[in-house]
Amino acid sequence: MLGILSSEKNLVELASLPTEENNRNTVGIPATNNDLTEMAMFVLSGKINCPYYAKAELLADKLQNYLPNFRIRKISIPSEKWKEWLEDICRKNGWKHKESPLIWREIVHQGGKGLLLGGFSDFLEHCQVTIHTDLEQAFQKADVIILLDEPWCDDIATVDERELKKRKIDAISERYREYGRLIDTQTEKEVKVIVSGESFVNLRCSLLLDYTHSIHSHQIVALATQLENEARAIVAKKLNVRPADVRDVIVWGNISGSFYVDLQKTKVFNYDGPVKGPEFFSLPAQNIINDRTWIETDFQELVRSRRAAVVSRMNRTTAMSCSHGILTVLKAWNGLGAGNEVFSLGVLCSGYHDLPDGVALSVPLTFTDGKWSALSDVTIGVDLKERLQHSANEIGQFLTAKSNKDCSR
């Protein structure tokens, strides 16, 4: 089960989608002990240029990219041949269906008559998201929890900024205390938890790490891919390449506060310079830019201002705005990524380059066999270490206030 929590709507969404190869009774995987012979495949057939067939293809492609055991087969039929083809396959299988697309399930390697689902709306319903307002039900048996909620406070117009922040942090602390209890009592023990959003991301992750006792700290991370994306776009514009050609940007520190964007591992592909190579050839971004002052000053400010502009236009960060980053991280976390891709995630990094203990800081890491490990071959100089200490202090002051409040209970 995949849990997506949004306190802004006071809802918890649970998608009945498998996130591990051993899940059962979920989309694409029947209840059985034999994965190879019993694995289900969805067959999508439809008229070429049919908009609903295209929508079904898009949904199926996304599910297949994300879910290890989700299999699809597509049958595209020319419009002039669709009616005859549809009548023939329905007659052979004893089905009744009149429109495009036609979608059914069949068991891989067994053949025989498939299970008719119907059209696009039937396929969508089969992959339906269930909305819960009861947290106990929402967390139950969850394999993945994605926390998208942002802090809120009643009567915000009647309080000053300092009091408003205090109220927000108090509300977050209470909420995450409850989330920690539910993770301990309701979710699967191998649950993966991703904290995302714009406000207090590292603080929320740190609180959850503090309030959760039954799972390993490696199972809780905070997402920094939004900042990575902004940084990639700025570098790409400066070097006249696509953002997708800029890879392995590092975000250090407090994702929602004092962060530092580092290009020491960043690679640039398809750069039109004096040295060229095949598609897999890349050059270090710092060598191409060759302007340390710009990287340390203008670049850092551009990332901050660009991110602020995006948030301002959107008024809030929606689930869709960071969905690509979430899916990319989950794909790597489930062992389906490239293996050498560098991610910036907020994690508890005790013992890593003598960084402060007890707080979740964004650091570079990679995923191997479904587990993350902090990147070892990076340089953390005196200036960067001071920045990280400042980030830790920034988060730590809120944790200290929370701890003092807990002691006074």
Short mmCIF file of C-alpha atoms in Angstrom, two decimals:
data_model
loop_
_atom_site.label_atom_id
_atom_site.label_comp_id
_atom_site.label_asym_id
_atom_site.label_seq_id
_atom_site.Cartn_x
_atom_site.Cartn_y
_atom_site.Cartn_z
CA MET A 1 0.00 0.00 0.00
CA LEU A 2 1.13 3.53 -0.77
CA GLY A 3 0.10 6.27 1.66
CA ILE A 4 0.07 9.92 0.62
CA LEU A 5 -0.72 12.24 3.52
CA SER A 6 -1.84 15.83 3.14
CA SER A 7 -2.83 17.62 6.32
CA GLU A 8 -3.78 20.67 4.32
CA LYS A 9 -6.85 18.73 3.20
CA ASN A 10 -6.90 16.61 6.36
CA LEU A 11 -6.90 13.56 4.10
CA VAL A 12 -4.83 10.47 3.72
CA GLU A 13 -4.81 8.85 0.31
CA LEU A 14 -3.93 5.19 -0.05
CA ALA A 15 -3.30 3.82 -3.52
CA SER A 16 -3.68 0.07 -3.81
CA LEU A 17 -0.46 -0.32 -5.72
CA PRO A 18 2.37 -2.79 -5.02
CA THR A 19 5.68 -1.24 -4.06
CA GLU A 20 7.59 -4.42 -3.30
CA GLU A 21 7.89 -7.62 -5.26
CA ASN A 22 6.43 -9.68 -2.43
CA ASN A 23 3.19 -7.72 -2.07
CA ARG A 24 -0.02 -9.63 -2.69
CA ASN A 25 -3.65 -8.82 -3.46
CA THR A 26 -2.73 -5.56 -5.15
CA VAL A 27 -2.92 -4.25 -8.67
CA GLY A 28 -1.08 -6.48 -11.12
CA ILE A 29 -0.21 -9.26 -8.64
CA PRO A 30 -2.74 -11.98 -7.80
CA ALA A 31 -2.73 -13.77 -4.45
CA THR A 32 -0.45 -16.70 -5.14
CA ASN A 33 2.83 -18.28 -4.12
CA ASN A 34 4.19 -18.53 -7.65
CA ASP A 35 5.30 -15.16 -9.02
CA LEU A 36 6.57 -16.42 -12.36
CA THR A 37 3.62 -18.47 -13.54
CA GLU A 38 0.85 -16.47 -11.91
CA MET A 39 1.96 -12.89 -12.54
CA ALA A 40 -0.84 -10.81 -14.09
CA MET A 41 -0.49 -8.73 -17.23
CA PHE A 42 -2.79 -5.94 -18.36
CA VAL A 43 -3.57 -5.90 -22.06
CA LEU A 44 -4.52 -2.52 -23.51
CA SER A 45 -6.12 -2.46 -26.94
CA GLY A 46 -7.63 0.49 -28.73
CA LYS A 47 -8.05 2.55 -31.85
CA ILE A 48 -5.07 4.58 -32.97
CA ASN A 49 -5.76 8.27 -32.16
CA CYS A 50 -8.39 7.35 -29.56
CA PRO A 51 -7.89 9.85 -26.67
CA TYR A 52 -9.08 7.38 -24.02
CA TYR A 53 -6.71 4.71 -25.31
CA ALA A 54 -3.91 7.29 -25.07
CA LYS A 55 -4.89 8.09 -21.47
CA ALA A 56 -4.93 4.40 -20.58
CA GLU A 57 -1.47 4.01 -22.15
CA LEU A 58 -0.11 6.94 -20.15
CA LEU A 59 -1.43 5.57 -16.86
CA ALA A 60 -0.17 2.07 -17.62
CA ASP A 61 3.29 3.34 -18.61
CA LYS A 62 3.65 5.26 -15.35
CA LEU A 63 2.56 2.26 -13.28
CA GLN A 64 4.94 -0.05 -15.14
CA ASN A 65 7.87 2.32 -14.63
CA TYR A 66 7.18 2.50 -10.91
CA LEU A 67 5.95 -0.95 -9.95
CA PRO A 68 8.25 -3.98 -10.28
CA ASN A 69 5.51 -6.53 -11.02
CA PHE A 70 3.20 -4.41 -13.15
CA ARG A 71 3.21 -5.74 -16.73
CA ILE A 72 1.41 -4.41 -19.78
CA ARG A 73 0.95 -5.31 -23.44
CA LYS A 74 -0.45 -2.89 -25.99
CA ILE A 75 -2.45 -3.63 -29.13
CA SER A 76 -2.98 -0.59 -31.37
CA ILE A 77 -5.59 -1.08 -34.09
CA PRO A 78 -6.17 1.23 -37.10
CA SER A 79 -9.52 3.01 -36.86
CA GLU A 80 -10.92 1.39 -39.99
CA LYS A 81 -10.20 -2.10 -38.63
CA TRP A 82 -11.24 -1.52 -35.03
CA LYS A 83 -14.90 -2.57 -35.25
CA GLU A 84 -14.14 -5.87 -36.96
CA TRP A 85 -11.23 -6.63 -34.60
CA LEU A 86 -13.31 -5.79 -31.52
CA GLU A 87 -16.22 -7.98 -32.59
CA ASP A 88 -13.86 -10.87 -33.30
CA ILE A 89 -12.02 -10.82 -29.96
CA CYS A 90 -15.25 -10.34 -27.99
CA ARG A 91 -16.81 -13.30 -29.78
CA LYS A 92 -13.79 -15.51 -29.03
CA ASN A 93 -13.81 -14.62 -25.32
CA GLY A 94 -17.53 -14.25 -24.73
CA TRP A 95 -17.22 -10.54 -23.88
CA LYS A 96 -19.53 -7.61 -24.55
CA HIS A 97 -17.80 -4.32 -25.29
CA LYS A 98 -18.43 -1.58 -27.85
CA GLU A 99 -15.97 1.29 -27.39
CA SER A 100 -12.23 1.96 -27.50
CA PRO A 101 -10.19 1.06 -25.52
CA LEU A 102 -10.71 -2.58 -24.54
CA ILE A 103 -8.67 -3.64 -21.50
CA TRP A 104 -8.35 -7.03 -19.86
CA ARG A 105 -6.11 -9.00 -17.50
CA GLU A 106 -4.46 -12.28 -18.27
CA ILE A 107 -2.10 -14.56 -16.37
CA VAL A 108 1.42 -14.52 -17.81
CA HIS A 109 2.59 -17.83 -19.32
CA GLN A 110 -0.82 -19.48 -18.91
CA GLY A 111 -2.74 -18.09 -21.87
CA GLY A 112 -6.44 -18.80 -22.18
CA LYS A 113 -9.33 -16.43 -21.65
CA GLY A 114 -8.49 -13.16 -19.92
CA LEU A 115 -10.51 -11.26 -17.32
CA LEU A 116 -12.35 -8.36 -18.95
CA LEU A 117 -11.96 -5.02 -17.18
CA GLY A 118 -13.70 -2.82 -19.75
CA GLY A 119 -12.78 0.65 -20.96
CA PHE A 120 -10.62 3.46 -19.64
CA SER A 121 -12.91 4.34 -16.72
CA ASP A 122 -12.98 0.69 -15.65
CA PHE A 123 -9.17 0.50 -15.79
CA LEU A 124 -8.89 3.71 -13.79
CA GLU A 125 -11.32 2.39 -11.20
CA HIS A 126 -9.27 -0.81 -10.94
CA CYS A 127 -6.26 1.37 -10.00
CA GLN A 128 -8.42 3.59 -7.82
CA VAL A 129 -7.17 5.72 -4.94
CA THR A 130 -9.11 5.37 -1.72
CA ILE A 131 -9.46 8.43 0.51
CA HIS A 132 -9.50 8.01 4.28
CA THR A 133 -10.11 10.51 7.05
CA ASP A 134 -9.27 7.95 9.73
CA LEU A 135 -5.52 7.85 10.29
CA GLU A 136 -5.56 4.40 11.87
CA GLN A 137 -7.02 2.91 8.68
CA ALA A 138 -4.80 5.00 6.45
CA PHE A 139 -1.53 3.80 7.97
CA GLN A 140 -2.58 0.18 8.26
CA LYS A 141 -0.24 -2.18 6.37
CA ALA A 142 1.33 0.73 4.45
CA ASP A 143 4.60 -0.04 2.64
CA VAL A 144 5.25 3.57 1.62
CA ILE A 145 4.20 6.78 3.38
CA ILE A 146 4.64 10.13 1.62
CA LEU A 147 4.14 13.16 3.86
CA LEU A 148 3.16 16.19 1.78
CA ASP A 149 1.52 18.24 4.49
CA GLU A 150 2.44 21.83 5.16
CA PRO A 151 2.06 23.60 8.50
CA TRP A 152 -1.13 25.51 9.17
CA CYS A 153 -2.50 27.65 11.93
CA ASP A 154 -5.92 29.08 12.74
CA ASP A 155 -6.46 32.84 12.98
CA ILE A 156 -3.14 33.61 11.32
CA ALA A 157 -4.14 37.20 10.64
CA THR A 158 -4.40 37.96 14.36
CA VAL A 159 -0.88 36.96 15.44
CA ASP A 160 2.60 38.27 14.71
CA GLU A 161 5.16 36.30 12.70
CA ARG A 162 7.03 34.94 15.72
CA GLU A 163 3.88 33.68 17.40
CA LEU A 164 2.66 32.25 14.11
CA LYS A 165 5.85 30.23 13.65
CA LYS A 166 5.57 28.94 17.22
CA ARG A 167 2.00 27.81 16.64
CA LYS A 168 2.96 26.11 13.41
CA ILE A 169 5.82 24.22 15.01
CA ASP A 170 3.63 23.18 17.95
CA ALA A 171 1.04 21.86 15.50
CA ILE A 172 3.68 20.03 13.47
CA SER A 173 5.17 18.47 16.59
CA GLU A 174 1.83 17.11 17.76
CA ARG A 175 0.95 15.86 14.30
CA TYR A 176 4.26 14.06 13.84
CA ARG A 177 4.07 12.54 17.30
CA GLU A 178 0.86 10.88 16.11
CA TYR A 179 2.44 9.86 12.80
CA GLY A 180 5.30 8.25 14.70
CA ARG A 181 2.89 6.27 16.85
CA LEU A 182 0.97 5.09 13.79
CA ILE A 183 4.14 4.05 11.97
CA ASP A 184 5.16 2.04 15.04
CA THR A 185 1.79 0.33 15.38
CA GLN A 186 0.13 0.18 11.95
CA THR A 187 2.55 0.10 9.02
CA GLU A 188 4.67 -2.70 7.63
CA LYS A 189 8.03 -2.93 9.39
CA GLU A 190 9.91 -2.31 6.13
CA VAL A 191 7.89 0.84 5.42
CA LYS A 192 9.59 3.63 3.47
CA VAL A 193 8.75 7.18 4.58
CA ILE A 194 9.36 10.28 2.44
CA VAL A 195 8.90 13.79 3.86
CA SER A 196 8.32 16.42 1.18
CA GLY A 197 6.96 19.94 0.78
CA GLU A 198 8.27 23.47 1.29
CA SER A 199 8.03 24.30 4.99
CA PHE A 200 10.10 22.79 7.81
CA VAL A 201 11.01 19.73 5.72
CA ASN A 202 14.12 18.80 7.71
CA LEU A 203 12.42 19.61 11.00
CA ARG A 204 9.46 17.37 10.16
CA CYS A 205 11.83 14.58 9.16
CA SER A 206 13.84 15.03 12.38
CA LEU A 207 10.67 14.97 14.49
CA LEU A 208 9.50 11.79 12.82
CA LEU A 209 12.87 10.17 13.42
CA ASP A 210 12.58 11.14 17.07
CA TYR A 211 9.00 9.95 17.48
CA THR A 212 9.37 6.65 15.60
CA HIS A 213 10.92 3.73 17.49
CA SER A 214 10.10 0.48 15.66
CA ILE A 215 11.86 1.08 12.33
CA HIS A 216 15.42 1.90 11.28
CA SER A 217 16.32 5.55 10.76
CA HIS A 218 17.36 4.68 7.18
CA GLN A 219 13.66 4.17 6.38
CA ILE A 220 12.84 7.89 6.76
CA VAL A 221 14.14 10.53 4.33
CA ALA A 222 13.35 14.13 3.35
CA LEU A 223 13.11 15.14 -0.30
CA ALA A 224 15.33 17.86 -1.83
CA THR A 225 14.69 17.13 -5.51
CA GLN A 226 12.77 20.38 -6.00
CA LEU A 227 15.90 22.37 -5.16
CA GLU A 228 17.98 20.05 -7.32
CA ASN A 229 15.65 20.75 -10.22
CA GLU A 230 15.94 24.51 -9.81
CA ALA A 231 19.74 24.27 -9.68
CA ARG A 232 19.86 22.06 -12.77
CA ALA A 233 17.70 24.50 -14.71
CA ILE A 234 20.00 27.43 -13.85
CA VAL A 235 23.17 25.55 -14.78
CA ALA A 236 21.54 24.31 -17.99
CA LYS A 237 20.59 27.84 -19.02
CA LYS A 238 24.11 29.12 -18.36
CA LEU A 239 25.70 26.33 -20.40
CA ASN A 240 23.02 26.20 -23.12
CA VAL A 241 22.03 22.58 -22.51
CA ARG A 242 18.83 20.91 -21.35
CA PRO A 243 18.15 20.54 -17.61
CA ALA A 244 18.11 16.77 -18.17
CA ASP A 245 21.75 17.05 -19.34
CA VAL A 246 22.81 18.33 -15.90
CA ARG A 247 23.09 15.55 -13.34
CA ASP A 248 24.22 14.89 -9.78
CA VAL A 249 23.64 18.30 -8.23
CA ILE A 250 24.10 18.18 -4.44
CA VAL A 251 21.97 20.06 -1.91
CA TRP A 252 23.49 20.26 1.56
CA GLY A 253 21.86 21.30 4.83
CA ASN A 254 18.36 22.49 5.63
CA ILE A 255 16.11 22.05 2.59
CA SER A 256 13.59 24.62 3.82
CA GLY A 257 16.14 27.00 5.33
CA SER A 258 19.91 27.40 5.11
CA PHE A 259 21.02 25.15 2.27
CA TYR A 260 24.02 25.12 -0.05
CA VAL A 261 24.00 23.88 -3.64
CA ASP A 262 27.22 22.08 -4.52
CA LEU A 263 28.47 21.31 -8.04
CA GLN A 264 31.54 19.27 -7.08
CA LYS A 265 30.00 16.03 -8.46
CA THR A 266 27.81 17.60 -11.15
CA LYS A 267 28.21 16.27 -14.68
CA VAL A 268 27.08 17.95 -17.91
CA PHE A 269 26.16 15.93 -21.00
CA ASN A 270 25.85 17.14 -24.62
CA TYR A 271 27.80 20.34 -23.97
CA ASP A 272 28.81 22.12 -27.17
CA GLY A 273 32.44 22.80 -26.28
CA PRO A 274 35.87 22.06 -27.72
CA VAL A 275 35.83 18.54 -26.26
CA LYS A 276 32.97 16.33 -27.46
CA GLY A 277 32.13 12.67 -27.19
CA PRO A 278 29.33 10.11 -27.53
CA GLU A 279 26.01 10.39 -25.68
CA PHE A 280 27.41 8.89 -22.49
CA PHE A 281 30.29 11.39 -22.42
CA SER A 282 30.11 14.13 -19.78
CA LEU A 283 32.22 16.95 -18.40
CA PRO A 284 32.47 18.30 -14.83
CA ALA A 285 30.20 21.33 -14.46
CA GLN A 286 32.75 23.24 -12.37
CA ASN A 287 35.38 22.91 -15.09
CA ILE A 288 33.04 24.22 -17.78
CA ILE A 289 31.74 27.14 -15.72
CA ASN A 290 35.22 27.95 -14.37
CA ASP A 291 33.89 30.78 -12.22
CA ARG A 292 34.06 29.97 -8.53
CA THR A 293 32.74 33.38 -7.52
CA TRP A 294 29.57 32.91 -9.58
CA ILE A 295 29.00 29.44 -8.08
CA GLU A 296 29.42 30.74 -4.52
CA THR A 297 27.33 33.90 -4.89
CA ASP A 298 25.05 34.53 -7.87
CA PHE A 299 24.26 30.87 -8.42
CA GLN A 300 23.21 30.31 -4.80
CA GLU A 301 20.98 33.38 -4.86
CA LEU A 302 19.45 32.40 -8.21
CA VAL A 303 18.43 29.01 -6.81
CA ARG A 304 16.78 30.65 -3.80
CA SER A 305 14.97 33.32 -5.79
CA ARG A 306 13.84 30.89 -8.48
CA ARG A 307 12.44 28.50 -5.89
CA ALA A 308 10.69 31.35 -4.07
CA ALA A 309 9.15 32.51 -7.36
CA VAL A 310 7.83 29.03 -8.13
CA VAL A 311 6.28 28.69 -4.67
CA SER A 312 4.78 32.17 -4.90
CA ARG A 313 3.12 31.44 -8.24
CA MET A 314 1.71 28.18 -6.96
CA ASN A 315 0.74 29.57 -3.52
CA ARG A 316 1.45 26.10 -2.16
CA THR A 317 3.41 23.07 -3.24
CA THR A 318 0.98 20.53 -4.58
CA ALA A 319 1.55 16.81 -4.75
CA MET A 320 1.86 17.03 -8.53
CA SER A 321 4.69 19.59 -8.39
CA CYS A 322 7.03 17.13 -6.71
CA SER A 323 5.56 13.86 -7.99
CA HIS A 324 8.40 13.24 -10.45
CA GLY A 325 11.00 13.61 -7.72
CA ILE A 326 9.08 11.31 -5.39
CA LEU A 327 8.69 8.63 -8.05
CA THR A 328 12.37 8.90 -9.03
CA VAL A 329 13.46 8.38 -5.42
CA LEU A 330 11.03 5.51 -4.90
CA LYS A 331 12.20 3.85 -8.10
CA ALA A 332 15.82 3.97 -6.92
CA TRP A 333 14.84 2.94 -3.39
CA ASN A 334 13.06 -0.11 -4.79
CA GLY A 335 16.21 -1.13 -6.66
CA LEU A 336 14.96 -0.02 -10.09
CA GLY A 337 17.24 2.98 -10.66
CA ALA A 338 20.50 3.34 -12.55
CA GLY A 339 22.50 2.63 -9.39
CA ASN A 340 25.04 5.43 -9.78
CA GLU A 341 22.69 8.40 -9.61
CA VAL A 342 23.38 10.89 -6.81
CA PHE A 343 20.39 12.04 -4.74
CA SER A 344 20.21 14.77 -2.11
CA LEU A 345 18.03 13.60 0.76
CA GLY A 346 17.56 14.70 4.33
CA VAL A 347 18.66 11.82 6.54
CA LEU A 348 20.05 11.17 9.99
CA CYS A 349 23.76 11.23 9.19
CA SER A 350 25.47 10.38 12.49
CA GLY A 351 29.20 9.86 11.98
CA TYR A 352 29.19 11.15 8.39
CA HIS A 353 32.14 13.54 8.00
CA ASP A 354 31.70 14.53 11.68
CA LEU A 355 28.39 16.23 10.93
CA PRO A 356 26.11 17.09 13.87
CA ASP A 357 24.10 14.24 15.36
CA GLY A 358 20.39 14.15 16.05
CA VAL A 359 19.10 16.19 13.10
CA ALA A 360 18.20 15.27 9.54
CA LEU A 361 20.47 17.13 7.12
CA SER A 362 20.40 16.94 3.34
CA VAL A 363 23.48 15.06 2.12
CA PRO A 364 24.42 13.30 -1.14
CA LEU A 365 23.72 9.58 -1.30
CA THR A 366 23.18 6.72 -3.70
CA PHE A 367 20.91 3.67 -3.69
CA THR A 368 22.19 0.11 -4.08
CA ASP A 369 19.98 -2.98 -3.81
CA GLY A 370 17.16 -0.97 -2.28
CA LYS A 371 19.30 0.67 0.43
CA TRP A 372 20.84 4.12 0.56
CA SER A 373 24.36 5.01 1.59
CA ALA A 374 25.91 8.45 1.99
CA LEU A 375 28.41 9.39 -0.69
CA SER A 376 31.93 9.01 0.65
CA ASP A 377 34.03 10.58 -2.12
CA VAL A 378 32.97 14.18 -1.53
CA THR A 379 34.96 17.07 -0.14
CA ILE A 380 33.60 18.90 2.91
CA GLY A 381 35.84 21.88 3.53
CA VAL A 382 35.84 24.26 6.46
CA ASP A 383 33.32 26.64 4.86
CA LEU A 384 30.87 23.88 4.01
CA LYS A 385 31.19 22.35 7.46
CA GLU A 386 30.34 25.73 8.98
CA ARG A 387 27.31 26.00 6.72
CA LEU A 388 26.14 22.56 7.80
CA GLN A 389 26.64 23.41 11.45
CA HIS A 390 24.50 26.50 10.92
CA SER A 391 21.81 24.36 9.26
CA ALA A 392 21.93 21.93 12.17
CA ASN A 393 21.60 24.77 14.68
CA GLU A 394 18.68 26.16 12.70
CA ILE A 395 16.82 22.87 12.98
CA GLY A 396 18.11 22.09 16.47
CA GLN A 397 16.61 25.20 18.07
CA PHE A 398 13.14 23.96 17.17
CA LEU A 399 13.91 20.45 18.39
CA THR A 400 15.16 21.89 21.68
CA ALA A 401 11.96 23.87 22.11
CA LYS A 402 9.97 20.71 21.40
CA SER A 403 12.03 18.72 23.89
CA ASN A 404 11.52 21.32 26.61
CA LYS A 405 7.79 21.25 26.00
CA ASP A 406 7.76 17.45 26.18
CA CYS A 407 9.58 17.55 29.53
CA SER A 408 7.02 19.98 30.94
CA ARG A 409 4.10 17.70 30.15
#
